[in-house]
Tab-separated table of C-alpha atoms in Angstrom:
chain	number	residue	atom	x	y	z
A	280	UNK	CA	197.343	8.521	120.770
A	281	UNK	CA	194.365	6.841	120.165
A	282	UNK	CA	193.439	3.368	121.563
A	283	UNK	CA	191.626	0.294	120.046
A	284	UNK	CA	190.777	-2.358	121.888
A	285	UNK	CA	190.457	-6.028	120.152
A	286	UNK	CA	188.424	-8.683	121.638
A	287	UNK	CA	188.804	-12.669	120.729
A	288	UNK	CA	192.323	-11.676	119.846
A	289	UNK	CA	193.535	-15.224	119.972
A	290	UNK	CA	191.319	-16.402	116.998
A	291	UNK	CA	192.158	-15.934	113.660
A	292	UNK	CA	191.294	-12.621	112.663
A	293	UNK	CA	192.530	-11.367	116.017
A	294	UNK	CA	195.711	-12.944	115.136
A	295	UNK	CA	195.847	-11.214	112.136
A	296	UNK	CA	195.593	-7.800	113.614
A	297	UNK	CA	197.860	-8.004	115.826
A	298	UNK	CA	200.467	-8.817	112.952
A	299	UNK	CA	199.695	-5.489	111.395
A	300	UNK	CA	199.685	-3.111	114.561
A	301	UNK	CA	203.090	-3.575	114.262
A	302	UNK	CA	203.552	-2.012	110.976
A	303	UNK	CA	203.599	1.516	110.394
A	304	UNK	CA	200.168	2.554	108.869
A	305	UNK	CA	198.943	2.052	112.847
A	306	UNK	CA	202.253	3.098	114.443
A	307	UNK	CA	199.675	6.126	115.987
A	308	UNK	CA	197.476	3.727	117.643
A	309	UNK	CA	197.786	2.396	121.187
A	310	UNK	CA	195.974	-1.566	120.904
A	311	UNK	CA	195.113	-3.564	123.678
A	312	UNK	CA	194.516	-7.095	122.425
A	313	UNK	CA	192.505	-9.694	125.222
A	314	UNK	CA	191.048	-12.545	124.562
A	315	UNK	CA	188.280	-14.865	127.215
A	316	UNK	CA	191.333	-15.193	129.994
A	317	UNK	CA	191.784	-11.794	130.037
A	318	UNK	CA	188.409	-10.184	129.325
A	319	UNK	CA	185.183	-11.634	129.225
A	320	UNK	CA	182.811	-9.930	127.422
A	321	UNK	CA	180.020	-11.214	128.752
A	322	UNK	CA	181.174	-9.989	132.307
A	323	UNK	CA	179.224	-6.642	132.077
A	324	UNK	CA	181.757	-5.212	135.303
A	325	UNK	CA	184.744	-6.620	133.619
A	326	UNK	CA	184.027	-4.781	130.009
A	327	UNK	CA	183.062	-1.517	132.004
A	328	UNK	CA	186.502	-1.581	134.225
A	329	UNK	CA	188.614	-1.858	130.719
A	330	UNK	CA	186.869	0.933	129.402
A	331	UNK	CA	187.428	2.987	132.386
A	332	UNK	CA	190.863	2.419	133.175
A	333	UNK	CA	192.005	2.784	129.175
A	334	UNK	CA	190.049	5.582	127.263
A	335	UNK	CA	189.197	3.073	124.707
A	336	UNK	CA	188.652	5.021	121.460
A	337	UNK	CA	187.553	1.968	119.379
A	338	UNK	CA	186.618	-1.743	120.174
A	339	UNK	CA	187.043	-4.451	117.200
A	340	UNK	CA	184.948	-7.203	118.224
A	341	UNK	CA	186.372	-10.633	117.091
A	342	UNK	CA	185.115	-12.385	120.401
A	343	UNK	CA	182.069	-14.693	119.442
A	344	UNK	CA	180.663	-18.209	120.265
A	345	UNK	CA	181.438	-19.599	116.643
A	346	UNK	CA	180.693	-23.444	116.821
A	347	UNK	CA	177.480	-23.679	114.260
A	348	UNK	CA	176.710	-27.141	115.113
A	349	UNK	CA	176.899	-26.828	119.201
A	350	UNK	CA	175.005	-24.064	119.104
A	351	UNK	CA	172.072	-26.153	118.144
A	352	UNK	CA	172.684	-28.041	121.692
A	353	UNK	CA	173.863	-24.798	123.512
A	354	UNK	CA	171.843	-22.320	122.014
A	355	UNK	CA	171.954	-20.156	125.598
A	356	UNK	CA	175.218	-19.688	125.280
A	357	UNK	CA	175.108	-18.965	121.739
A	358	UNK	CA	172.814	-16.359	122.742
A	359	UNK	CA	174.735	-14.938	126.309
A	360	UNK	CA	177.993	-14.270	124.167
A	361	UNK	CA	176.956	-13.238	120.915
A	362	UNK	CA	174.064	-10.945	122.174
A	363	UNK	CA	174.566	-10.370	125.661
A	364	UNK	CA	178.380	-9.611	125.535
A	365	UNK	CA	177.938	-7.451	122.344
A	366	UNK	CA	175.171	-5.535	124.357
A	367	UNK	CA	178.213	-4.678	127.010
A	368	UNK	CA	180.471	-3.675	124.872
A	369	UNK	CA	178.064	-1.124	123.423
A	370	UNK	CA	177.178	-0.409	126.682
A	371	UNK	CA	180.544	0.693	127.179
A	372	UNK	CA	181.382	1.994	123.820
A	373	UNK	CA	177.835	4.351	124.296
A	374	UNK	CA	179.734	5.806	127.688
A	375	UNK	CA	182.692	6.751	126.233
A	376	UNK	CA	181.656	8.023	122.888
A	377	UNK	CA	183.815	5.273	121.074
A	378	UNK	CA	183.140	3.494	117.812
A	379	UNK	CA	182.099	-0.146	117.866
A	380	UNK	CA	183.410	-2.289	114.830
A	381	UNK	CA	181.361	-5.846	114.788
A	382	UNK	CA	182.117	-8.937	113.138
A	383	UNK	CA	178.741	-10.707	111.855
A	384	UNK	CA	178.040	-13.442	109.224
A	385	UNK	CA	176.346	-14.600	105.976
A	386	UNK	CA	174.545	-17.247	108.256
A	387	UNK	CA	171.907	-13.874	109.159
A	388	UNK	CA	170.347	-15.043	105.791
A	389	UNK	CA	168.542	-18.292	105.053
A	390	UNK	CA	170.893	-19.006	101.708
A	391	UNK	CA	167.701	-19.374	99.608
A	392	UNK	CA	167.896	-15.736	97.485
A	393	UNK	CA	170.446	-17.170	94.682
A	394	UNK	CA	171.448	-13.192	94.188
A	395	UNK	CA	174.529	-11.553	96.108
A	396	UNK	CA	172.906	-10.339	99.655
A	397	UNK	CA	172.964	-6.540	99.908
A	398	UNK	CA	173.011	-4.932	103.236
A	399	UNK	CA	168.914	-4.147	103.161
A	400	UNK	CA	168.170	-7.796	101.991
A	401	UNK	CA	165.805	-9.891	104.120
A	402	UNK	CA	167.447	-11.981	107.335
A	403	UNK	CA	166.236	-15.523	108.351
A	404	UNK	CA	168.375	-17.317	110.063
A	405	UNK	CA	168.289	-20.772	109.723
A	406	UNK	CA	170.677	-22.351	112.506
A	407	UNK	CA	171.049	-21.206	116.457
A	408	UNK	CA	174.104	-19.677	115.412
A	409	UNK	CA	172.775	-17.577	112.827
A	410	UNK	CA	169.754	-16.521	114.971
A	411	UNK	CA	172.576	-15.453	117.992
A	412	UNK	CA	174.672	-13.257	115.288
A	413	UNK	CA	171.271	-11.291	114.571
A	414	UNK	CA	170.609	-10.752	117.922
A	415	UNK	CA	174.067	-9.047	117.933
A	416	UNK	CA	173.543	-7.100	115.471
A	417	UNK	CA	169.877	-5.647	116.501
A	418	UNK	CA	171.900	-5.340	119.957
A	419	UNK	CA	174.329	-2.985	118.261
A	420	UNK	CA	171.712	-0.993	115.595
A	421	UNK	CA	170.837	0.681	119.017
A	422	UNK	CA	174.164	2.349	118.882
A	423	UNK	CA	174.815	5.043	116.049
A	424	UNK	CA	178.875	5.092	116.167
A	425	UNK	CA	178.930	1.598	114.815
A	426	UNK	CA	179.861	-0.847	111.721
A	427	UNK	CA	178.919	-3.960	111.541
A	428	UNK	CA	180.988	-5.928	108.650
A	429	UNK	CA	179.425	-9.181	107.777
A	430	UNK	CA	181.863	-11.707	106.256
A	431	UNK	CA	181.867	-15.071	104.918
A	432	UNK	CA	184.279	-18.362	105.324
A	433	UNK	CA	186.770	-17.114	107.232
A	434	UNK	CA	190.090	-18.690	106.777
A	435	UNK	CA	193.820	-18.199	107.504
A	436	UNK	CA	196.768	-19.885	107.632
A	437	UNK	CA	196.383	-20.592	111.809
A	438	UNK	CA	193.505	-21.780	113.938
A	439	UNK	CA	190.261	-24.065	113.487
A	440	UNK	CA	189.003	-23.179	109.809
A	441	UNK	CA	187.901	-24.799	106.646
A	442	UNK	CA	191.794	-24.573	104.480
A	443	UNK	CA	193.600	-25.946	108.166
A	444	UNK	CA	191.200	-28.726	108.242
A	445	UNK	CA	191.675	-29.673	104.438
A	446	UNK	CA	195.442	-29.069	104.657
A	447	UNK	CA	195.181	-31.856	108.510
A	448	UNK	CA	193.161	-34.566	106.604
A	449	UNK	CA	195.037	-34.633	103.360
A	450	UNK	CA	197.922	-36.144	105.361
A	451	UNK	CA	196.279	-38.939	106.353
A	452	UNK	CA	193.174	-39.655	103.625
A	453	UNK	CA	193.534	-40.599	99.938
A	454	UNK	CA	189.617	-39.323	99.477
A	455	UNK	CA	188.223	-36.488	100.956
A	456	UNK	CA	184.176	-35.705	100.938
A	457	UNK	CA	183.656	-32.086	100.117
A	458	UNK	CA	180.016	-30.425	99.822
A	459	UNK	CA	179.730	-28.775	96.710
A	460	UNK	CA	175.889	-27.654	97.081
A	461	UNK	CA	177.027	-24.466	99.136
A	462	UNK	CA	178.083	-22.035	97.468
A	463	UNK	CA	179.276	-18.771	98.652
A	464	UNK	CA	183.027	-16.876	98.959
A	465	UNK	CA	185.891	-17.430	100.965
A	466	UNK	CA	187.318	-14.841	103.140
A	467	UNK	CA	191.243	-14.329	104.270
A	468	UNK	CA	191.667	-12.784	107.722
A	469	UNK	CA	194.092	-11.071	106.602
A	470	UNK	CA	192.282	-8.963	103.711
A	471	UNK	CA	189.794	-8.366	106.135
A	472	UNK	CA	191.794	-7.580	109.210
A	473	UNK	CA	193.689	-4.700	106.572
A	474	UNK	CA	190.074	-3.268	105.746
A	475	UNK	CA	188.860	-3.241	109.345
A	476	UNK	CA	192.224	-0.899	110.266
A	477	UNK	CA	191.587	0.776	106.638
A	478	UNK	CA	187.965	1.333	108.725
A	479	UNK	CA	189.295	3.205	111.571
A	480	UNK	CA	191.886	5.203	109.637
A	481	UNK	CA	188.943	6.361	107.450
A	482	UNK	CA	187.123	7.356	110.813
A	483	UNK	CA	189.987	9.573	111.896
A	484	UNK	CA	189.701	11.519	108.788
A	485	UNK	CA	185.921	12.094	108.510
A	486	UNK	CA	183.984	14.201	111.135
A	487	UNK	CA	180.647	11.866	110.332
A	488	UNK	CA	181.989	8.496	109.618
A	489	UNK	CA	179.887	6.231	107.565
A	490	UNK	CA	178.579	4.262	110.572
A	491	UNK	CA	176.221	1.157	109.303
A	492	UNK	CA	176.108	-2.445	108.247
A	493	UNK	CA	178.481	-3.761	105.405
A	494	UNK	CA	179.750	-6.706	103.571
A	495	UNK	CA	182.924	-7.824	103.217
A	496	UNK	CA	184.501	-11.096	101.670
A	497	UNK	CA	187.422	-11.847	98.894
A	498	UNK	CA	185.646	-11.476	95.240
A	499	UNK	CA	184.415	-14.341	93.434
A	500	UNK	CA	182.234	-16.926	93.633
A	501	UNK	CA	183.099	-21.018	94.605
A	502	UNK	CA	181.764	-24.134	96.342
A	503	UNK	CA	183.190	-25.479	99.411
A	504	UNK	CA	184.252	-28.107	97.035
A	505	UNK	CA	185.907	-25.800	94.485
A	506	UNK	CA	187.756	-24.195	97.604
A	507	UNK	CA	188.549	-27.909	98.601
A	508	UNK	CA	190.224	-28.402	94.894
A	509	UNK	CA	192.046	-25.065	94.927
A	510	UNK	CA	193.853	-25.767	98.394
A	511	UNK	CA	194.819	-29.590	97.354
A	512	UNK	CA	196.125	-27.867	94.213
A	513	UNK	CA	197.917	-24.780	95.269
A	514	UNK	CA	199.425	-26.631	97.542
A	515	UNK	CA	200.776	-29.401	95.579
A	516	UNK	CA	198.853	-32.380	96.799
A	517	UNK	CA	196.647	-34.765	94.730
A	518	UNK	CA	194.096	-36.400	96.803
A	519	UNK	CA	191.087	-37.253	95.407
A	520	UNK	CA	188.084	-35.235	96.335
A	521	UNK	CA	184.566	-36.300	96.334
A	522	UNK	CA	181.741	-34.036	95.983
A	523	UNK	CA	178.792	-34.593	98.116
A	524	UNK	CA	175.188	-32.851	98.713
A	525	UNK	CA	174.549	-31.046	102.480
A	526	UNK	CA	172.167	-33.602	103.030
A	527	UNK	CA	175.014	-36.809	103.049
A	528	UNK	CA	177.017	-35.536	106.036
A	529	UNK	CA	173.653	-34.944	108.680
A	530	UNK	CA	175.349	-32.150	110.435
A	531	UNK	CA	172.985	-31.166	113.385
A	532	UNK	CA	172.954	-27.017	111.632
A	533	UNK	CA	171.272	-25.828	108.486
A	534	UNK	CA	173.586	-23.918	106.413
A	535	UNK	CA	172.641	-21.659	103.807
A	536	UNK	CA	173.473	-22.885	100.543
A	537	UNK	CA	173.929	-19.224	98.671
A	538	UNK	CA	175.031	-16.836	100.599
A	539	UNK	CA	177.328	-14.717	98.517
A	540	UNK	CA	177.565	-11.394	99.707
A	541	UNK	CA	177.830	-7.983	97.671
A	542	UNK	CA	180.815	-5.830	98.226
A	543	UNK	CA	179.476	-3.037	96.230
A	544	UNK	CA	178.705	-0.632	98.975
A	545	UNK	CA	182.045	-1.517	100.987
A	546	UNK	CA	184.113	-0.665	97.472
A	547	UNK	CA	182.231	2.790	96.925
A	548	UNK	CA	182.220	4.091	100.198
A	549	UNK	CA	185.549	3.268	101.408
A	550	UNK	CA	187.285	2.878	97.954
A	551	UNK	CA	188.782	-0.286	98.840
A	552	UNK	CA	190.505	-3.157	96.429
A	553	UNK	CA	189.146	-6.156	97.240
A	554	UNK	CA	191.604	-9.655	96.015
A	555	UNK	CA	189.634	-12.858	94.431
A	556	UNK	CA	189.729	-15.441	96.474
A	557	UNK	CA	191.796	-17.461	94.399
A	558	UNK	CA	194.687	-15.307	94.980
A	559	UNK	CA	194.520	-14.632	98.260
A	560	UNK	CA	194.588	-18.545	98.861
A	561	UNK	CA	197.955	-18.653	97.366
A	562	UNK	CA	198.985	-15.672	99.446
A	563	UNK	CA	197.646	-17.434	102.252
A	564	UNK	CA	199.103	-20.866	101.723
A	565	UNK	CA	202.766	-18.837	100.872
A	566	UNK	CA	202.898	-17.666	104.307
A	567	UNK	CA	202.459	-21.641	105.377
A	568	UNK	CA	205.239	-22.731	103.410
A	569	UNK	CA	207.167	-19.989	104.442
């Protein structure tokens, strides 16, 4: 039996994966889900001791300092988990021969291309955060048995995310102020949390898995606002929503205002469906009402 071990399982894509470990696609796997109380990945002794004691076949890294606008304060930190811990988990992953999967982000790019970003086009990061996640991923480029799957707007129906924070300030504001000069695709954990297990079942197949970078988010193209207006909608409420430019709210991060990622070479390698966002927002907000 084969084991995968999943790091930052208590955010939302963690979450997510846990759910579908229990089904029976993965009934062959053996998972070990942790999260910062129970493994630190930037404790280089602590990663090396789970590897040791549990034959880890593959690591799914969800752990990540996530918090765009403190990393502009903190950008140490920024730096210590999203580069530093990634370097001990390959570390680790190099010693035991096992294959890395690595979460990174459309915030490697500088939002200023106005095309889908391949996988070969140019990074500049704009934001501390963004700067962090390409450390990570030069950290892990150093490591041939890897993916790294960068994703955009990542949403579900639990946690901290963009729908959860519409959803918490429609109940108590007739207006809400939505940017609608950013423009890129939202992303359900879910979808992505199937195609990350889809991932390892693929590598169990093939004797040279198609190790490298890829893109992955739902298909389609929307604003934050348009997101904004299809969660009020699909979910039965009617406040009003005011669209704004980036440059009204001051946040303390740049964010990239295009950064819509191609899926091409994600579809044709692994022959995967991918949903439009629009419908896996109703799927999404289903499992709320539910």
């Amino acid at each position: 039996m084969k084991t995968i071990l999943v790091t930052g399982a208590k955010g939302q894509l963690g979450w997510e994966l846990e759910g579908l470990s229990y089904t029976h696609n993965y009934k062959g796997f053996k998972f070990i889900f942790t999260d910062l109380d129970s493994l630190d990945i930037t404790d280089e002794v602590a990663v090396k001791t789970i590897f040791r004691e549990q034959s880890i076949d593959y690591v799914i890294n969800c752990a990540a300092y996530t918090q765009v606008d403190k990393a502009e304060e903190e950008p140490e930190k920024a730096m210590l988990v999203n580069a530093k811990g990634v370097a001990n988990l390959a570390d680790s992953a190099m010693n035991y021969n096992s294959v890395m999967i690595h979460l990174s982000t459309d915030y490697v790019f500088d939002g200023y291309y106005f095309l889908p970003y391949t996988e070969e086009s140019a990074m500049n990061p704009v934001s501390q955060y963004g700067k962090s996640k390409l450390e990570s991923e030069k950290v892990l480029l150093k490591y041939s048995r890897s993916f790294i799957i960068r994703t955009s707007w990542l949403y579900s129906e639990r946690g901290n995310n963009f729908l959860t924070s519409i959803l918490r300030l429609a109940e108590d504001n007739n207006e809400l102020r939505v940017v609608y000069d950013q423009v890129g695709c939202p992303t359900y954990a879910r979808d992505l949390a199937k195609v990350l297990l889809d991932i390892i079942l693929a590598c169990e197949k093939l004797e040279n898995p198609p190790f490298g970078i890829y893109h992955y988010s739902n298909e389609g193209v929307c604003s934050w606002y348009d997101f904004a207006r299809a969660i009020l909608k699909h979910s039965g409420k009617h406040n009003k929503i005011i669209p704004v430019e980036t440059r009204d709210l001051a946040r303390p991060a740049a964010r990239p205002p295009y950064s819509v990622l191609s899926k091409t070479k994600i579809k044709s390698v692994f022959h995967i469906f991918i949903p439009h966002w629009e419908d896996s927002l109703i799927s999404c907000l289903s499992q709320i009402e539910n």
